[in-house]
CSV table of C-alpha atoms in Angstrom, one decimal:
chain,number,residue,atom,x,y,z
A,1,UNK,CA,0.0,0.0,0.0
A,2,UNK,CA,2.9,2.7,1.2
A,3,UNK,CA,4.7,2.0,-2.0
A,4,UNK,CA,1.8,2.6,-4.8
A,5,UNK,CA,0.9,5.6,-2.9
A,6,UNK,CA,4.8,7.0,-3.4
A,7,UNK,CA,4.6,6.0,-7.2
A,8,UNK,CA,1.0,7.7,-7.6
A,9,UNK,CA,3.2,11.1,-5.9
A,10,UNK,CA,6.0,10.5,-8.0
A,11,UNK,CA,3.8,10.0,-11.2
A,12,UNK,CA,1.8,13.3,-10.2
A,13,UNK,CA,5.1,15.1,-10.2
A,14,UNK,CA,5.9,14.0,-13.6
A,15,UNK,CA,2.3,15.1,-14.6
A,16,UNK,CA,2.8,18.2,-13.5
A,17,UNK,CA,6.2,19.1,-15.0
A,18,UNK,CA,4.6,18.0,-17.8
A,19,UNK,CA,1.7,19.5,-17.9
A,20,UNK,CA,3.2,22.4,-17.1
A,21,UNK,CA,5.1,23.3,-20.2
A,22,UNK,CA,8.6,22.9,-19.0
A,23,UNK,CA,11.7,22.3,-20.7
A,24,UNK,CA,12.7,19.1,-20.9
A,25,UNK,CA,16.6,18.1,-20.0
A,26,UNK,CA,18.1,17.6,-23.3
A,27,UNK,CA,19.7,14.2,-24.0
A,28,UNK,CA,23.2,13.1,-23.2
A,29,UNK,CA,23.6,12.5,-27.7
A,30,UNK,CA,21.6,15.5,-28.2
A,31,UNK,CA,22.1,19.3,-29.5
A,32,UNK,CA,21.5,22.5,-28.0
A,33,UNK,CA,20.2,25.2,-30.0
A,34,UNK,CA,22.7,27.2,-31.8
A,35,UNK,CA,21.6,30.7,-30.7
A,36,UNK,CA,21.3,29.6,-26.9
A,37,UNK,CA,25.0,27.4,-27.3
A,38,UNK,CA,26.9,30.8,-28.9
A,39,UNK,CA,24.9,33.2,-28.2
A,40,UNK,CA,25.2,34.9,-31.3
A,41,UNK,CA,22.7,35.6,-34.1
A,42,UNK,CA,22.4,32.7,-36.7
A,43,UNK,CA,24.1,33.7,-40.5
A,44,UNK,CA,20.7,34.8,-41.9
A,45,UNK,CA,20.3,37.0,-39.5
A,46,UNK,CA,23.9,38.8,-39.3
A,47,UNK,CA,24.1,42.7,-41.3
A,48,UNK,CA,26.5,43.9,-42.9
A,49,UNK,CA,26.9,47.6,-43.5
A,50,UNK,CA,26.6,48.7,-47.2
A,51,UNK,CA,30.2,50.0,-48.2
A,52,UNK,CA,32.0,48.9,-45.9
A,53,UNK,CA,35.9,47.9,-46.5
A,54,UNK,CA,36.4,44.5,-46.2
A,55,UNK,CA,39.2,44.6,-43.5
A,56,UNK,CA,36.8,46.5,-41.1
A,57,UNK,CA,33.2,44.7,-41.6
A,58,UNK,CA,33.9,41.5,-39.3
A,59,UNK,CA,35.0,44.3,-36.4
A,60,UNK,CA,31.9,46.3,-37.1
A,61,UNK,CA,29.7,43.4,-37.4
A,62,UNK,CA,30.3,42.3,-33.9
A,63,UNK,CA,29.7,45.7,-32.5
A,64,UNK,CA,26.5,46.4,-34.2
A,65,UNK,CA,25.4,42.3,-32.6
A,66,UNK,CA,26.9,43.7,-29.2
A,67,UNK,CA,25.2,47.1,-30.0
A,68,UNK,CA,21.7,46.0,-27.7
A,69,UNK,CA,24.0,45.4,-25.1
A,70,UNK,CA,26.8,48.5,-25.1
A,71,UNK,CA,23.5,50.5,-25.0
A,72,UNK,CA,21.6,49.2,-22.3
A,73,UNK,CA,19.7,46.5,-23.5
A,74,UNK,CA,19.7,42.6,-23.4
A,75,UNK,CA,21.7,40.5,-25.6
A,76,UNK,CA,20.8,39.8,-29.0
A,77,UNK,CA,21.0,35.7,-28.3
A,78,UNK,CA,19.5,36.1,-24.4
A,79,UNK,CA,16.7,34.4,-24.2
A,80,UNK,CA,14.8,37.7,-22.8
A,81,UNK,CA,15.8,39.8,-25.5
A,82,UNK,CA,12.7,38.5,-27.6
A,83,UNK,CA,14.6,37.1,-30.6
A,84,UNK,CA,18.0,38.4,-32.4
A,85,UNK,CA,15.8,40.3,-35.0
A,86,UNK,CA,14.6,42.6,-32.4
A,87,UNK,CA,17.8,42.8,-30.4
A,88,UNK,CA,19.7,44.1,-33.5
A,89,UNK,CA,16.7,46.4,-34.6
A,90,UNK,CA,17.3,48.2,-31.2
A,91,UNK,CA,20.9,48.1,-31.2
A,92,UNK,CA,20.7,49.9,-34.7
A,93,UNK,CA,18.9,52.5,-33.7
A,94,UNK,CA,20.3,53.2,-30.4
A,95,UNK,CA,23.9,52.9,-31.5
A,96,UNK,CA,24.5,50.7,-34.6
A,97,UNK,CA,24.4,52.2,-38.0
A,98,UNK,CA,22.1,52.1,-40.8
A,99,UNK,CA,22.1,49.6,-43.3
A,100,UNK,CA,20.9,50.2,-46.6
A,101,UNK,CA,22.4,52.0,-49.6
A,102,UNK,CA,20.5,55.3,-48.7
A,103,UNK,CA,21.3,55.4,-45.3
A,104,UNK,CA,23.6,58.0,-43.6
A,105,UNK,CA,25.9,55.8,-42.2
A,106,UNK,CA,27.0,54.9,-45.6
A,107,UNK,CA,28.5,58.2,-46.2
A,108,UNK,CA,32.5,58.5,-45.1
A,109,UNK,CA,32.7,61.0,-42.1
A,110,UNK,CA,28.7,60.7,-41.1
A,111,UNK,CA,27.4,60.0,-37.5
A,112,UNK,CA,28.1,56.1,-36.8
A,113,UNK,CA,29.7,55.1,-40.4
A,114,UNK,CA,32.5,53.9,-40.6
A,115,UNK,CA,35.8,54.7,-39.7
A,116,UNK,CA,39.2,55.6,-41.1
A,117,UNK,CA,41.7,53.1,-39.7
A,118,UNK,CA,44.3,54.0,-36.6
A,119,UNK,CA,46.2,56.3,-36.7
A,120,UNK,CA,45.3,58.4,-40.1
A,121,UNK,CA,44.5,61.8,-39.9
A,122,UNK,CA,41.5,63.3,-42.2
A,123,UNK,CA,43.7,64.3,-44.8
A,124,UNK,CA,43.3,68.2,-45.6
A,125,UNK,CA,42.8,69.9,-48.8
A,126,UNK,CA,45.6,71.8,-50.3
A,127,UNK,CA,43.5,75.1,-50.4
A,128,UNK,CA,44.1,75.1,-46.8
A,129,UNK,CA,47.7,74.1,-46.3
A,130,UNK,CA,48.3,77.0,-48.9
A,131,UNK,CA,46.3,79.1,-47.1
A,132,UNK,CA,47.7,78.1,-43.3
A,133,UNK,CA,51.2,79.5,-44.7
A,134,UNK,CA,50.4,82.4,-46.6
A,135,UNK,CA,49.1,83.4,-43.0
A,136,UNK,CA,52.3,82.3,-41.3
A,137,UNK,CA,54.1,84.0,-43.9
A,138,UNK,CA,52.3,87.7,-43.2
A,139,UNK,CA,52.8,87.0,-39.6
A,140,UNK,CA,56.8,87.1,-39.7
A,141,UNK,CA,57.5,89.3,-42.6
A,142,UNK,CA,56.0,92.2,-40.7
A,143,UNK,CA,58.0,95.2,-40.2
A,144,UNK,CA,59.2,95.4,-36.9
A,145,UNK,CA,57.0,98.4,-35.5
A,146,UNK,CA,59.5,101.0,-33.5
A,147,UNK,CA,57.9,101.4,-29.7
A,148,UNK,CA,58.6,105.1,-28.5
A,149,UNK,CA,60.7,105.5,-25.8
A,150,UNK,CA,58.8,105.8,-22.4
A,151,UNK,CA,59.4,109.2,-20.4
A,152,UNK,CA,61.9,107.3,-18.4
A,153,UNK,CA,64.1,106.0,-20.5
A,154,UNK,CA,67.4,107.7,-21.4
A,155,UNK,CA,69.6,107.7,-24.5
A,156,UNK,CA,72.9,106.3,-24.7
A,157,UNK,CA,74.7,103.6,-22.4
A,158,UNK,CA,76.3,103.5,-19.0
A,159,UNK,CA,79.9,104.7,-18.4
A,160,UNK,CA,80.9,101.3,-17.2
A,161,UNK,CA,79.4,99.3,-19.1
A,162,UNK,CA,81.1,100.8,-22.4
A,163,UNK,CA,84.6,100.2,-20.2
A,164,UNK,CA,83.8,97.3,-19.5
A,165,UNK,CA,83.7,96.0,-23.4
A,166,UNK,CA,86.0,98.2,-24.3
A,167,UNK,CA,88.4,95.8,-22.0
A,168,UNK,CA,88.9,98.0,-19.3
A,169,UNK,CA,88.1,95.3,-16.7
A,170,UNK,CA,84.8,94.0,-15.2
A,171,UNK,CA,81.9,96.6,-14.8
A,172,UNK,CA,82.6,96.2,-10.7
A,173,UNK,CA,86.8,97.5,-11.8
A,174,UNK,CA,84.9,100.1,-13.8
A,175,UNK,CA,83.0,101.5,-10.9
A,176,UNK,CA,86.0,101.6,-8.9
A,177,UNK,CA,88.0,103.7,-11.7
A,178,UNK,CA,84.8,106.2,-11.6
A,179,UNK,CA,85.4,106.5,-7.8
A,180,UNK,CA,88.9,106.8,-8.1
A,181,UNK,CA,88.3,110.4,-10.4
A,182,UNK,CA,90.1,108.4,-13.2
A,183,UNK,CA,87.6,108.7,-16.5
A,184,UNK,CA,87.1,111.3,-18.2
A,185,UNK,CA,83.9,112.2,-20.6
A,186,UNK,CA,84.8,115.0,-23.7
A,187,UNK,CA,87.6,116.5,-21.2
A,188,UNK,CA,85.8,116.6,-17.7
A,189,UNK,CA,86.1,113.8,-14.9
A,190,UNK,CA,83.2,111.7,-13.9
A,191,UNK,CA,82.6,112.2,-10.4
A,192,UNK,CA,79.2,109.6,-10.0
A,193,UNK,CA,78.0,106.3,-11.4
A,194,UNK,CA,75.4,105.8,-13.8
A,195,UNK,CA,76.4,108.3,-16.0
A,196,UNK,CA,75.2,108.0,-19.7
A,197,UNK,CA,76.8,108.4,-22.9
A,198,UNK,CA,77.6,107.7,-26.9
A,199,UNK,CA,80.1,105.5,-27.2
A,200,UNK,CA,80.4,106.7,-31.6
A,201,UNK,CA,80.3,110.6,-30.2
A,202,UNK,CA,81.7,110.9,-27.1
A,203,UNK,CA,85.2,111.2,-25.7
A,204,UNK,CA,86.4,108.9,-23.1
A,205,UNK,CA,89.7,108.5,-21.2
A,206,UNK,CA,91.1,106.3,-18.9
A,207,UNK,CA,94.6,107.9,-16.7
A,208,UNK,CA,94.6,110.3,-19.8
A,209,UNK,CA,94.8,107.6,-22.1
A,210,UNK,CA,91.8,107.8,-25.2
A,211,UNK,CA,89.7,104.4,-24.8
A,212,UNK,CA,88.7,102.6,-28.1
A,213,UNK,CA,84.7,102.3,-28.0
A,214,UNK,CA,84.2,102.1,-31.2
A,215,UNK,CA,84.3,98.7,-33.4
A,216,UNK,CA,87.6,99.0,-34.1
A,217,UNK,CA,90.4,96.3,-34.1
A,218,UNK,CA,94.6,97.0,-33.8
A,219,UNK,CA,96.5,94.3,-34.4
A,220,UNK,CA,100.6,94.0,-34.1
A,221,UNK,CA,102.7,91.4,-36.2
A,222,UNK,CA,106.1,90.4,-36.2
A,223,UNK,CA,106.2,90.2,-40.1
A,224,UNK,CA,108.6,87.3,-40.8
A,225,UNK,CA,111.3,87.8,-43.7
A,226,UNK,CA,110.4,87.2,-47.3
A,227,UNK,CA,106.5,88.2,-47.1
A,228,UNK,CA,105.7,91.4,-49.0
A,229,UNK,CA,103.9,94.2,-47.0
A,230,UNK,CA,100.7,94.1,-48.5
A,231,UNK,CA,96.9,92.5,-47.6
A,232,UNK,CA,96.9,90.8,-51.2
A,233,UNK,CA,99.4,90.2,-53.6
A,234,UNK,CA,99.1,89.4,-57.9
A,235,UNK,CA,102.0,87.3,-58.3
A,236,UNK,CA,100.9,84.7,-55.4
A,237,UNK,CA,103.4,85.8,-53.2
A,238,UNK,CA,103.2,85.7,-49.0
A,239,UNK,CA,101.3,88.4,-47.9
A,240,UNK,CA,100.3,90.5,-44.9
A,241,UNK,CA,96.7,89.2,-45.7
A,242,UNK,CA,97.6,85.6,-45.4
A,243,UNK,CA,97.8,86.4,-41.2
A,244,UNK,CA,94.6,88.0,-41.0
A,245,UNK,CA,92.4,86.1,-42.6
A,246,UNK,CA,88.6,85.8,-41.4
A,247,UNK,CA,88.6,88.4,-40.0
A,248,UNK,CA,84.9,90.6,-39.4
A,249,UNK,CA,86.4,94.1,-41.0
A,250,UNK,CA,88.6,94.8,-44.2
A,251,UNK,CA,92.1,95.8,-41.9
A,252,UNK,CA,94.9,97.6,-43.5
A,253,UNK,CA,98.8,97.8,-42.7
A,254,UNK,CA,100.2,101.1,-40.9
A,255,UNK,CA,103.4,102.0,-43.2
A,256,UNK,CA,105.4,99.4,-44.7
A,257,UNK,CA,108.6,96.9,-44.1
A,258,UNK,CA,111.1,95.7,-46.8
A,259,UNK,CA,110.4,91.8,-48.2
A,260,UNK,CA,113.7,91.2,-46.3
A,261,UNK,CA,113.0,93.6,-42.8
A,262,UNK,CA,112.0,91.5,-39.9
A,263,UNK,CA,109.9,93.2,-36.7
A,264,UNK,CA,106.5,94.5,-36.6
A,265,UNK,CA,104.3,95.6,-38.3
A,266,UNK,CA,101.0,97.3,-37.3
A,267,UNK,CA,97.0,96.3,-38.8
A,268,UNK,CA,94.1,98.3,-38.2
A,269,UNK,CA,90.7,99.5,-39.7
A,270,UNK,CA,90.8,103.0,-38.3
A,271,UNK,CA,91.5,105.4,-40.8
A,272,UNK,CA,92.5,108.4,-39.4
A,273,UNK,CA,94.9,106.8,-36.8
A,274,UNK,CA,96.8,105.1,-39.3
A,275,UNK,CA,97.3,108.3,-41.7
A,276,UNK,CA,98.5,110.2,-38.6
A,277,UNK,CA,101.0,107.4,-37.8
A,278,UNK,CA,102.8,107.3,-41.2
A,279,UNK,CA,102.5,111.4,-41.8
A,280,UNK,CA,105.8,113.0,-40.4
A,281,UNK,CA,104.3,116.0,-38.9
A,282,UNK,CA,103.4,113.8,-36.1
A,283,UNK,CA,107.1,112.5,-36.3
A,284,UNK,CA,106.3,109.1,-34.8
A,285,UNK,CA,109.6,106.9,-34.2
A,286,UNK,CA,110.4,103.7,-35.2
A,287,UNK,CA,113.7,101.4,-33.7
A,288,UNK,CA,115.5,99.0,-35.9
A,289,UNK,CA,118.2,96.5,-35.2
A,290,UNK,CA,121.0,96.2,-37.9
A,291,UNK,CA,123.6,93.9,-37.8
A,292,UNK,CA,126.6,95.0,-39.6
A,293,UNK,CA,130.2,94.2,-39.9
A,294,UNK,CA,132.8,96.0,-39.1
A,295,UNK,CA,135.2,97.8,-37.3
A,296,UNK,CA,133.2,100.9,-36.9
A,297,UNK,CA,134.5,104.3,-36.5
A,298,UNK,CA,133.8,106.3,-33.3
A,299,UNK,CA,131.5,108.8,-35.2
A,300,UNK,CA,129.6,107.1,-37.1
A,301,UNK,CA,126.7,107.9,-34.5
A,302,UNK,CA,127.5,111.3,-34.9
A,303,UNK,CA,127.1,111.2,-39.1
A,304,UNK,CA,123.8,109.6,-38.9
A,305,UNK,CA,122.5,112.3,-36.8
A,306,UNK,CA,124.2,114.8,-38.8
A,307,UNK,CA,122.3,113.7,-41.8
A,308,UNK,CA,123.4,111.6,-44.3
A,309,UNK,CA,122.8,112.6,-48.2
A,310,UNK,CA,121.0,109.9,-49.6
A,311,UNK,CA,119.4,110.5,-54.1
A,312,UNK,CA,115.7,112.1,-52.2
A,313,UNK,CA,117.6,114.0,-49.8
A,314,UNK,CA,119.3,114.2,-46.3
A,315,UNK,CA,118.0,111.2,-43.8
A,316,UNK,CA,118.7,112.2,-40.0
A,317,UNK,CA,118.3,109.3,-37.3
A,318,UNK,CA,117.4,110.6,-34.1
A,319,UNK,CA,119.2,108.2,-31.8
A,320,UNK,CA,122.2,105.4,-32.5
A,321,UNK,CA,123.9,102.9,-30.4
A,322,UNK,CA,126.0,99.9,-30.8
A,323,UNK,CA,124.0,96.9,-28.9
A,324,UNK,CA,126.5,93.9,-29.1
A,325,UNK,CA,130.0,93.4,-30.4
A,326,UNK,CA,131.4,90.2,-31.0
A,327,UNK,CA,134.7,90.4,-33.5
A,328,UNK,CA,133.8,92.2,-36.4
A,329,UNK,CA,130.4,91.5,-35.6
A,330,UNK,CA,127.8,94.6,-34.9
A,331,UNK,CA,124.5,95.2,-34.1
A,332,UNK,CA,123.6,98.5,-33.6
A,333,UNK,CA,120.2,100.2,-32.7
A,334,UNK,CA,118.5,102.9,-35.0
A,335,UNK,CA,115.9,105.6,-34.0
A,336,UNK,CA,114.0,107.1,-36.7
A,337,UNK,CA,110.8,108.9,-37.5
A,338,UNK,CA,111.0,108.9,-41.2
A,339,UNK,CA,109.1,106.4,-43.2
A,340,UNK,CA,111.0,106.5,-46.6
A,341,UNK,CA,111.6,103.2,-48.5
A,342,UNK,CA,114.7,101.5,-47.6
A,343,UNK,CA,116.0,104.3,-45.3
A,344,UNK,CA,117.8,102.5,-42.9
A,345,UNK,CA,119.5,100.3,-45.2
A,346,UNK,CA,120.1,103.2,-47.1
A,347,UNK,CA,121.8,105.2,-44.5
A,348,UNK,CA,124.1,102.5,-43.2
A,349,UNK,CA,124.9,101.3,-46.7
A,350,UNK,CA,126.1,105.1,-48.2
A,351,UNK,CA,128.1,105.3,-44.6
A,352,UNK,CA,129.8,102.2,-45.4
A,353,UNK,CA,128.5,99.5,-43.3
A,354,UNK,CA,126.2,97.3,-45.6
A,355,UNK,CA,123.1,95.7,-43.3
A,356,UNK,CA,123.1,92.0,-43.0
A,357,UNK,CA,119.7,92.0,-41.2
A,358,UNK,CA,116.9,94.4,-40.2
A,359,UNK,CA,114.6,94.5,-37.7
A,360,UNK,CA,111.7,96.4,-36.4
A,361,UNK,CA,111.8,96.5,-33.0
A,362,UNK,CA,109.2,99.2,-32.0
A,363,UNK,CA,106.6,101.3,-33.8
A,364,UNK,CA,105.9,104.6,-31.6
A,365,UNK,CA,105.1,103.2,-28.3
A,366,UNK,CA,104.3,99.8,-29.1
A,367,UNK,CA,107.2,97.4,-28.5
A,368,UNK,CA,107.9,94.0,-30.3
A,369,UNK,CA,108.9,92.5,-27.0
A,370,UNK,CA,108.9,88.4,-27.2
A,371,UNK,CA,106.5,88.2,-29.9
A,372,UNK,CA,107.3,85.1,-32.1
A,373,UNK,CA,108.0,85.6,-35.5
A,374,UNK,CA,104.9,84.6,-37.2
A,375,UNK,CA,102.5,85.8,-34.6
A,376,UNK,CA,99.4,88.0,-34.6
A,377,UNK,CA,98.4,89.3,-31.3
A,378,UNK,CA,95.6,92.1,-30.5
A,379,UNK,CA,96.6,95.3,-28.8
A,380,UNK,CA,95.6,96.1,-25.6
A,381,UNK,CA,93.3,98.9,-25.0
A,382,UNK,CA,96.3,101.1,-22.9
A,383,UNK,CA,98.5,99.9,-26.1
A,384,UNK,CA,95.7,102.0,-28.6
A,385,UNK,CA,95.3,104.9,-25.6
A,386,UNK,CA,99.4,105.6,-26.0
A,387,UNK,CA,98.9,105.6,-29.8
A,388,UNK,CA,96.3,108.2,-29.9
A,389,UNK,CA,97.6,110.1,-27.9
A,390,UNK,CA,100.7,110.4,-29.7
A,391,UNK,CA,99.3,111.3,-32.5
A,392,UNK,CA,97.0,113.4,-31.2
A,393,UNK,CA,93.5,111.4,-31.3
């Protein structure tokens, strides 16, 4: 009795599930449905957008299935979604886009078509490239527009800083000069700092001494023997120009030395100091070293001072010494402030003592000192100060 009442229960059960409409458990050989295995729409129901490149439709195929989803809605092979047709109806017009040949998704660039790859940039038309630099163009080749001065502002530049670049020292070593009552401005001494002025107009001096503001450059070289004293020559001989070379300025030489004379030799751009230098009312002196052989008599000093009548004239020296004796050997020291070709040479040779070898030893107050032969040095400012003011400047 207990058992066919536990059969009747169970059979009831069975009934019911039955009855009911459930789902039956699939059997162990069977197949599940393709849409509820993958998930996934089935091939007649996949779109494909019209125009698409065939690299990108797979990628925007599986968007436009996911589309439902991305956008808030079920997915398109969920059972609740209410079939895959419906699911990708909503996903197209939430997010997907529109299929068709007259839809606006077809069109490159529209609202939900399809994309350029990674990477590429829209390319531009050429109207506008041209047009970007004809704009970039009139921005830089403007004239620079000259802002007026404010009312305090002054003209010119401070005292120490034009000393400064004129070599004098550091601006601090300038200030200390102006304290020590040592500059002077067109004649009168600076007494206080911050004082203004034109470095092309104005005067300045430093301990008397005229300081070169201007863009000028002086240059001393011990000419070797053998080069001609000239910046360029015709016949492709050494030069004076083959030492100065890249230089900012065209430079010039300050008088001349024989192809043979040794010493130095001076090279400047300013004009009017080098035509006072070489003019003999300023009577600037050069020294030369001769070596000679001899014996020499105990006036010949005396004769070159005297004058000695050369073809152009008498030639005067204004100081002569003997230097070294060894033997016959003699080198003797000549003071001169004419410039005439040859006129030491000259001078000795008509006396009777024939030079060996000349050298330039000074020119006015610059000295060749240790220079090597060769050598191009720059002058120092206090160098240029004792050259104008010898002749004057």
């Amino acid at each position: 009795m207990r058992s066919s009442g536990r059969n009747n229960r169970d059979s009831g059960r069975g009934d019911h599930r039955g009855a009911g409409g459930g789902t039956p458990r699939p059997k162990a050989g069977g197949k599940r449905d393709d849409k509820q295995r993958s998930g996934r729409p089935r091939p007649e129901e996949r779109r494909y957008d019209v125009g698409g490149s065939g690299g990108t439709g797979g990628s925007s195929d599986r968007k436009d299935e996911r589309g439902g989803a991305t956008s808030g809605g079920p997915k398109s092979g969920s059972p609740k979604s209410g079939g895959s047709r419906g699911a990708a109806a909503r996903g197209g017009a939430k997010g997907g886009p529109r299929t068709g040949a007259a839809s606006k998704g077809s069109r490159p660039g529209a609202k939900g078509g399809p994309q350029r790859g990674r990477g590429q940039a829209p390319a531009r038309p050429r109207e506008y490239d041209a047009q970007v630099e004809e704009r970039n163009r009139a921005r830089h080749d403007k004239p620079q527009v000259k802002t007026p001065k404010t009312f305090g502002d002054q003209e010119g530049e401070r005292l120490q800083k034009v000393l400064a670049r004129a070599g004098m020292g550091s601006r601090r070593a300038c200030e200390e000069l102006i304290d020590q009552a040592r500059v002077e401005v067109n004649g009168q001494i600076v007494m206080e700092q911050g004082v203004r002025v034109d470095p092309e107009k104005d005067e300045i001096k430093v301990d008397g001494l005229t300081v070169a503001t201007q863009s000028y450059l002086f240059f001393a070289l011990n000419k070797p023997a053998g080069v001609v004293s000239t910046m360029e020559d015709p016949d492709g001989r050494q030069c004076l120009g083959d030492y100065v070379t890249n230089r900012e300025t065209r430079l010039f030489h300050v008088g001349r030395l024989d192809t043979e004379t040794e010493g130095i030799i001076l090279l400047t751009n300013h004009g009017e100091l080098a035509h006072r230098l070489t003019h003999p009312r300023y009577g600037v002196k050069k020294t030369y070293l001769a070596a000679i052989q001899g014996p020499l008599p105990r006036d010949l000093g005396k004769q070159l001072k005297d004058g000695i009548q050369l073809e152009d004239g008498y030639a005067r020296a204004d100081h002569f010494r003997v230097v070294e004796n060894t033997g016959k050997n003699y080198l003797v020291e000549v003071t001169l402030h004419e410039g005439r070709k040859h006129i030491v040479r000259r001078m000795l040779s008509e006396a009777g003592f024939p030079v060996d070898k000349l050298v330039r030893t000074s020119f006015g107050p610059i000295a060749l000192g240790d220079q090597k032969s060769g050598w191009l040095r720059r002058m120092t400012n206090t160098e240029v100060g004792m050259l104008m003011r010898e002749v004057e400047l």
